[in-house]
Amino acid sequence: MATVAFIGLGNMGGPMAANLIKAGMTVTVFDLMPAAVDALTAQGALSAKTACGAAASADVVISMLPAGKHVSSLYLGDASNKGLLDVVSKDTLLIDCSTIDAATAQLVGSKAAQKGIEFMDAPVSGGTAGAAAGTLTFICGGTDAAFNKAQTVLTVMGANIFHAGQVGAGQIAKICNNMLLSVLMVGTSESLQLGIDNGLDPKILSDIMKVSSGGNWTLEKYNPCPDVMDNVPSSKGYQGGFMVDLMVKDLGLSQQAALASNSSTPMGALARSLYVNHARQGHGRLDFSSIFEQFSQKK
Amino acid sequence: MATVAFIGLGNMGGPMAANLIKAGMTVTVFDLMPAAVDALTAQGALSAKTACGAAASADVVISMLPAGKHVSSLYLGDASNKGLLDVVSKDTLLIDCSTIDAATAQLVGSKAAQKGIEFMDAPVSGGTAGAAAGTLTFICGGTDAAFNKAQTVLTVMGANIFHAGQVGAGQIAKICNNMLLSVLMVGTSESLQLGIDNGLDPKILSDIMKVSSGGNWTLEKYNPCPDVMDNVPSSKGYQGGFMVDLMVKDLGLSQQAALASNSSTPMGALARSLYVNHARQGHGRLDFSSIFEQFSQKK
Amino acid sequence: MATVAFIGLGNMGGPMAANLIKAGMTVTVFDLMPAAVDALTAQGALSAKTACGAAASADVVISMLPAGKHVSSLYLGDASNKGLLDVVSKDTLLIDCSTIDAATAQLVGSKAAQKGIEFMDAPVSGGTAGAAAGTLTFICGGTDAAFNKAQTVLTVMGANIFHAGQVGAGQIAKICNNMLLSVLMVGTSESLQLGIDNGLDPKILSDIMKVSSGGNWTLEKYNPCPDVMDNVPSSKGYQGGFMVDLMVKDLGLSQQAALASNSSTPMGALARSLYVNHARQGHGRLDFSSIFEQFSQKK
Amino acid sequence: MATVAFIGLGNMGGPMAANLIKAGMTVTVFDLMPAAVDALTAQGALSAKTACGAAASADVVISMLPAGKHVSSLYLGDASNKGLLDVVSKDTLLIDCSTIDAATAQLVGSKAAQKGIEFMDAPVSGGTAGAAAGTLTFICGGTDAAFNKAQTVLTVMGANIFHAGQVGAGQIAKICNNMLLSVLMVGTSESLQLGIDNGLDPKILSDIMKVSSGGNWTLEKYNPCPDVMDNVPSSKGYQGGFMVDLMVKDLGLSQQAALASNSSTPMGALARSLYVNHARQGHGRLDFSSIFEQFSQKK
C-alpha cells in the first residue's frame, strides 16, 4: 500500500486526503493552518512539521494549493526553504492537483525531469462535493509511466481520470474546458432571457434546446434561470456551487495561456470581462450561473 | 386521409412534400419554378396554377419560404394577389415552416385569428438530409388544438415535434436555439485552437471536454476541427452542412428579436459579427463550422 | 420671412420652435399635449387643432417626434387621420428632425418624391441645452435644393449643419456617429480604469491620452471618470447629459441599420449589450458616461 | 555635456542614438549586431564590447530593446553576464525606452532603488519617422528627480515628454493609450463601413464625425478607409505605419496588465482578438488600420 504525503488541506485538499486515509493508505499531511492538520490527524493522518518533512519518505506526494507561486515555492523552494525536489528520492511520484498556470507546471516539471523525478499536473473539477464523495475528475499532464502509477491514488479520490498529454497539458485542458464552460453559461443565459423577453416559458425553451443543437452541459445539469431545475444554485438564490470569483480566476488563467500562445479567444475574453464586471458589482461569492442576472431586468 | 397543399418546393420543401406523398396523402403543390413543381408531380403530386388555387380545398396548408416578406405576401396577399386568408375555409389548418421573424408570424397569426382560422408557425431544423429522411425537428407556435391537429402531417416529415407556445413562439425558440448553437460553435472552436496552440491533441481535448462541463452539441456531433470526427463538414473541407450565409440569416433574426424586446445578447451579437466578417471574406457558402479557420493560423 | 409649422413640442421641439419665433418667423405649432402648445403660444406662436391644419399653409414644416411610427403616421397618415403628404402643397419643404430608423425616413421621402414634395431628414445632436441656445448640430439627408432652402430655418436653431447625402443619410450618419461615440465612451472608461487599477492618476492619464493617439471627444469634453473634469455629468453623480436609455435607443437604431445592410459592427454591438445590461440593472436614467461604473469596483 | 551609453540600435534605437550624436553628446553604443554598431560609429559614436562596458562611465544609459526578458537580462544580468546595476555608479541615470510589461519595469526599478540608482521607464510612440525626426513622444515613469534630469537627453529625441507617475507608470500609460487607440481604430472602421453599406460617402461621413461626438485621433490623422485621406497607410495599400503584429504585441501587454490587476476591458480584449485573427489570416505586416478590411466586402 502506497505511503502518501498530502500538502495543502483546504476545502478541496482536506476531503481528498481523508478519502486516501479511508482507503487504508498511510498519509502524512502538511498545511500552514494547524486546524486543518488537526482535522486530518483526527481521521488517522500522520503529520509533519514541514512540507519537506512530510514528503521525504513518501511514495507519492500530492499537493493542492491556491496559485502558481505556492506550487513553485513548494517544489522549487524559495529564499527561506528548500523545495521538495531537493529532498525526495527519484522514485517518488509528484502530483500537483492545484489549478495554476501551465507555465509554472511546465517549469516544475522540467526541473523535476532534470533530477529524474516524475512530476504530473492533475487539476481537478467536481468541487467540494466531488472531493468529499471521491468522484472528482482529474485531468492529467505527464508521462505514461507517471499517469499509470498515479492510478492507485487518483482512483480513490476521483471517478474520471483523463490523460491530456505531457506535463502542463492537464492545466491547459482544464482551462480550455472551463473557458468553454463560461461561454456555455453566458450564451445559455442570454438565450434563455431572449426567449423570456419574447414571451417564452424558460422551462419549455430549455427542454427544446437541451435536445436540439443548442444542447450543452449547462442546460443538462446547471440551468442558470431560477426555478427551471431543482437543486441547482439558480433555484437557491445562486448560493453554493462554483463561485464567480473562481471562474474569474480560471478565465484569467485561460487568457494568460492565450497571451503566451498568441491565440485569439473572443468569446472567452468577453466572458471574462462580463464575469469581472459581475464580481466588481459585488457578486463575486455567488455561484457562476448568477451571470444570468446581468441579462434579466432588475426588479 | 388529409388533403394537403404545399407551397414552396425548394431544397427543403421539395423532399418534405415528397414524404407526405409517400405516406399516401393527396398533396397539391405550388412553386414559382415550374421545374420544382414537375419534380413533385412526377412523384404523384397534383399541381395548381396559384398558391390560392392549391390551398382552396385543402385540409392543411404547409408553406416553406425564404423570408418574412414572402410569407406575408402568401397569407395576407399583396398589390397583385389575394392572400390565402382570403380563400381558405375556417377549418383549414395553416402551417408555416419557414424560418422568419417572429413579428411577421405573429401578424399573420393575428389576421388569421380574426377570421377564425388556425395558423401555426413551425420552423424546422435538420437540414436537407433531415427533410429527405423525414427526421426533421419542428418547433411549433400555436394553440393546443392546432398543435394536436398538425401531428398527422408533422410526424410524417419529422422525428421531434415541440410545442414552444403561442403563435410566433416557434420562431423565437428556433432563433434562441440557433443563436446558442453559434455561440457553442465559436466557443468550441476557440477553445480547441487554444489547446492546439498550447500543444494539445484536439482529439484528446475534445474527448475530455465532451464528457466534462464544456460538453455541448458541437463536440458531440459536429466537431469544427478537421479530422477529429469522421463524416462531418470539418473533415470534408467544410463542404455540405449548414452554410455560413444561413447562420448569418438566423443570427440576424435573433438580433432583430433582441432589438424588439430590448434584450442584451453579447455572445450572440459577437457571433453574428464574426460570422458576417467570415462571410465577407468570401466564406459564406462553407459550412458554419468553418469559423474554426478564423482562429487557426493560415498556412 | 418663412412661415413655419412645428409639430412635436417636447423637451427638444419646444425650445427649437421658440428660437424660430424669436427670430421673427410666423410659427404655427401642434402637439398632442395642450400644455406644450400653450407654452409656445405664450411666446407668440399660433396653434392649430391638427398637425394637418398647422402644416396646410406653411412654407416649411418641421417635426420632432419620438420614433419612426410617429413620423410615419404624421406624414403618411393612418387609419384615422390624413397624412401631411395629403394636404401640403408641392412647394412646402418638409424637415423631420426626429432620430428614427433610416428605412422610415426613406419610405416617407420616396412617398413625398412621388408627389413632387421635398422631404429631408435632419436629426440633431446637442441635447436640450443646444436646443435652447440655438447651437444644435443638424445632419441632413435630402437633395441639394432642399438642403439649401432649409438653411433659413436650420441656422436659426443650430450652429453646425451637415449635408450627409440623400434622404435617409442624415439618420445613417447620426447613428454611425452615436455608435462610434458609445465605443469611445466604453473604450475610454475601461482604459482609464485599467490605469487606475495599476496605480495611475486618471487625470494625468487623461491628459496624456488626450494629446496622444488615444485622443477622442470623450477625453476632450466628457471624461467619464468622476472628478477629472469639472461640469460634466461624471463629476455630478452622472446626472444630466445624455441618458443611458437614449443611448440604448440610438444603438438599437444602429443595429437595425447593420442588420438591414448585413454589416458587422462588433464594437457597436458589444457597446449596445453593455448599455442594455447597465439599463437593466436600474441605471437607464443616468448619463451615458456612467458606464464607467461597470468597470470600477463597487464600494 | 552628458555622456550617454545607448544599448539597442534597431529601427528605433539607431536613429534615436544618432540624434544624440548630432546634438554634440558623447555617445557610446552597444548592440549584438555589429552592422548596427558600425552604422552609428560612422556617425561619430564610440563603441564598447559589452553593454556593461558601454555603461560603466556614462552619465545616462538609454536602452531600447524588444521585450521584457531582454531588459531584465540587461539590467539584472543573467547566467552568463553581469547586469548594468552591478557596474554603474550611483549617479548614473538609467532610462529604458523599450515597450515592455510594467512588472519587469517595476522589478528593475526596485532593484535599482535598492542600490540607490535612479531608473526610469520611458516607452515611446511616434514610430521610426518620429525617431529619425526627433519628434517622439516619451511617457515616463520614475521620480521627479529622474524625470527632470532626463530632460537633457529626451528633449533631443522627442517633442512631447510626459511624466505618468512612478516607475512602471510609463509602461501602463502607454499600453492604456495603445489599447484605446486599437478600440478607436476598430470602432471607426466599423462605423465607416456601416455608413458605406448604407450608401454614405466615407469622406463626408468622416468629415461629419470628426467634428462631432465621434471625433477621435484616427479620423483626424489616420483614416482607415482607403482614399479618404492622403498620405496615410490606408491610401497606400496599408503599407508602412504601425504593423498589426506590433499592435498585437501592445494589446497583449495591456491584457497582461488587466489580468494582473483583475481589470475588465471588454473592448480592448475584443480588439485584441480581432487583431490576432487578422494577423493569423496573413496580415500581420500590414499597417494596423488594415483592420478596416475585416469589415468591408472582399472583392
CSV table of C-alpha atoms in Angstrom, one decimal, chain A residues 139 162-164 169 172-173 176-181 183-184 186-188 190-191 194-195 197-198 200 204-205 208-209 211-217 219 254 257-258 261 263-268 270-271 274 295, chain B residues 139 162-164 169 172-173 176-181 183-184 186-188 190-191 194-195 197-198 200 204-205 208-209 211-217 219 254 257-258 261 263-268 270-271 274 295:
chain,number,residue,atom,x,y,z
A,139,ILE,CA,-7.1,16.0,-16.0
A,162,PHE,CA,-8.0,11.8,-18.2
A,163,HIS,CA,-4.6,11.9,-19.7
A,164,ALA,CA,-4.4,15.1,-21.6
A,169,ALA,CA,-1.3,19.5,-20.6
A,172,ILE,CA,-4.3,23.6,-20.4
A,173,ALA,CA,-7.1,21.1,-20.9
A,176,CYS,CA,-9.8,25.2,-22.1
A,177,ASN,CA,-12.8,23.3,-20.6
A,178,ASN,CA,-13.6,25.9,-18.1
A,179,MET,CA,-13.3,28.8,-20.6
A,180,LEU,CA,-15.7,26.9,-22.8
A,181,LEU,CA,-18.0,26.3,-19.8
A,183,VAL,CA,-19.1,30.6,-22.7
A,184,LEU,CA,-21.8,28.0,-22.5
A,186,VAL,CA,-23.2,33.1,-20.7
A,187,GLY,CA,-24.6,32.0,-24.0
A,188,THR,CA,-27.3,29.9,-22.4
A,190,GLU,CA,-28.7,35.3,-22.8
A,191,SER,CA,-30.6,32.9,-25.0
A,194,LEU,CA,-34.1,36.5,-25.0
A,195,GLY,CA,-36.8,33.8,-25.1
A,197,ASP,CA,-38.3,38.6,-23.1
A,198,ASN,CA,-40.3,37.4,-26.1
A,200,LEU,CA,-41.5,32.0,-23.9
A,204,ILE,CA,-40.1,24.8,-22.3
A,205,LEU,CA,-37.4,26.6,-24.1
A,208,ILE,CA,-36.4,22.2,-26.5
A,209,MET,CA,-32.8,23.5,-26.7
A,211,VAL,CA,-32.2,18.1,-27.1
A,212,SER,CA,-31.5,20.3,-30.1
A,213,SER,CA,-28.3,21.8,-31.5
A,214,GLY,CA,-28.1,24.3,-28.6
A,215,GLY,CA,-27.7,21.4,-26.2
A,216,ASN,CA,-24.9,21.8,-23.6
A,217,TRP,CA,-23.9,20.9,-20.1
A,219,LEU,CA,-28.9,23.1,-19.9
A,254,SER,CA,-7.1,30.8,-19.9
A,257,ALA,CA,-2.4,30.9,-21.8
A,258,ALA,CA,-3.9,32.7,-24.8
A,261,SER,CA,0.5,31.3,-27.4
A,263,SER,CA,-4.2,32.8,-29.5
A,264,SER,CA,-7.5,34.6,-30.1
A,265,THR,CA,-10.4,33.7,-27.9
A,266,PRO,CA,-13.1,36.4,-28.4
A,267,MET,CA,-15.8,34.5,-26.6
A,268,GLY,CA,-13.6,33.5,-23.6
A,270,LEU,CA,-15.7,38.5,-23.4
A,271,ALA,CA,-16.9,36.0,-20.8
A,274,LEU,CA,-18.6,40.1,-18.0
A,295,PHE,CA,-29.4,39.9,-18.5
B,139,ILE,CA,-40.6,23.8,-33.2
B,162,PHE,CA,-42.0,20.6,-30.0
B,163,HIS,CA,-44.7,23.0,-28.9
B,164,ALA,CA,-43.0,26.2,-27.8
B,169,ALA,CA,-43.1,31.1,-30.2
B,172,ILE,CA,-38.5,32.6,-31.2
B,173,ALA,CA,-37.5,29.2,-29.8
B,176,CYS,CA,-32.8,31.3,-29.5
B,177,ASN,CA,-31.5,27.8,-30.2
B,178,ASN,CA,-29.6,28.7,-33.3
B,179,MET,CA,-28.1,31.8,-31.6
B,180,LEU,CA,-26.9,29.5,-28.8
B,181,LEU,CA,-25.6,27.0,-31.4
B,183,VAL,CA,-22.1,30.6,-29.6
B,184,LEU,CA,-21.3,26.9,-28.9
B,186,VAL,CA,-17.4,29.7,-31.9
B,187,GLY,CA,-16.6,29.0,-28.2
B,188,THR,CA,-15.7,25.4,-29.0
B,190,GLU,CA,-11.5,28.9,-30.0
B,191,SER,CA,-11.2,26.5,-27.1
B,194,LEU,CA,-6.2,27.4,-27.7
B,195,GLY,CA,-5.5,23.8,-26.7
B,197,ASP,CA,-1.7,26.3,-29.7
B,198,ASN,CA,-0.5,25.0,-26.4
B,200,LEU,CA,-2.7,19.5,-27.1
B,204,ILE,CA,-7.9,14.1,-26.8
B,205,LEU,CA,-9.1,17.6,-25.8
B,208,ILE,CA,-12.2,15.3,-22.4
B,209,MET,CA,-14.4,18.3,-22.8
B,211,VAL,CA,-17.8,14.5,-21.1
B,212,SER,CA,-16.9,17.4,-18.8
B,213,SER,CA,-18.7,20.7,-18.1
B,214,GLY,CA,-17.7,22.0,-21.6
B,215,GLY,CA,-19.8,19.3,-23.2
B,216,ASN,CA,-22.1,20.6,-25.9
B,217,TRP,CA,-23.8,19.5,-29.2
B,219,LEU,CA,-18.4,18.4,-29.6
B,254,SER,CA,-32.1,36.7,-33.4
B,257,ALA,CA,-35.8,39.8,-31.8
B,258,ALA,CA,-33.3,41.2,-29.3
B,261,SER,CA,-37.5,43.2,-26.9
B,263,SER,CA,-32.6,42.3,-24.8
B,264,SER,CA,-28.9,42.1,-24.4
B,265,THR,CA,-27.1,39.2,-26.1
B,266,PRO,CA,-23.4,39.9,-26.1
B,267,MET,CA,-22.3,36.5,-27.2
B,268,GLY,CA,-24.9,36.1,-29.9
B,270,LEU,CA,-20.4,38.8,-31.2
B,271,ALA,CA,-21.0,35.5,-33.0
B,274,LEU,CA,-17.6,37.1,-36.5
B,295,PHE,CA,-8.8,31.1,-35.2
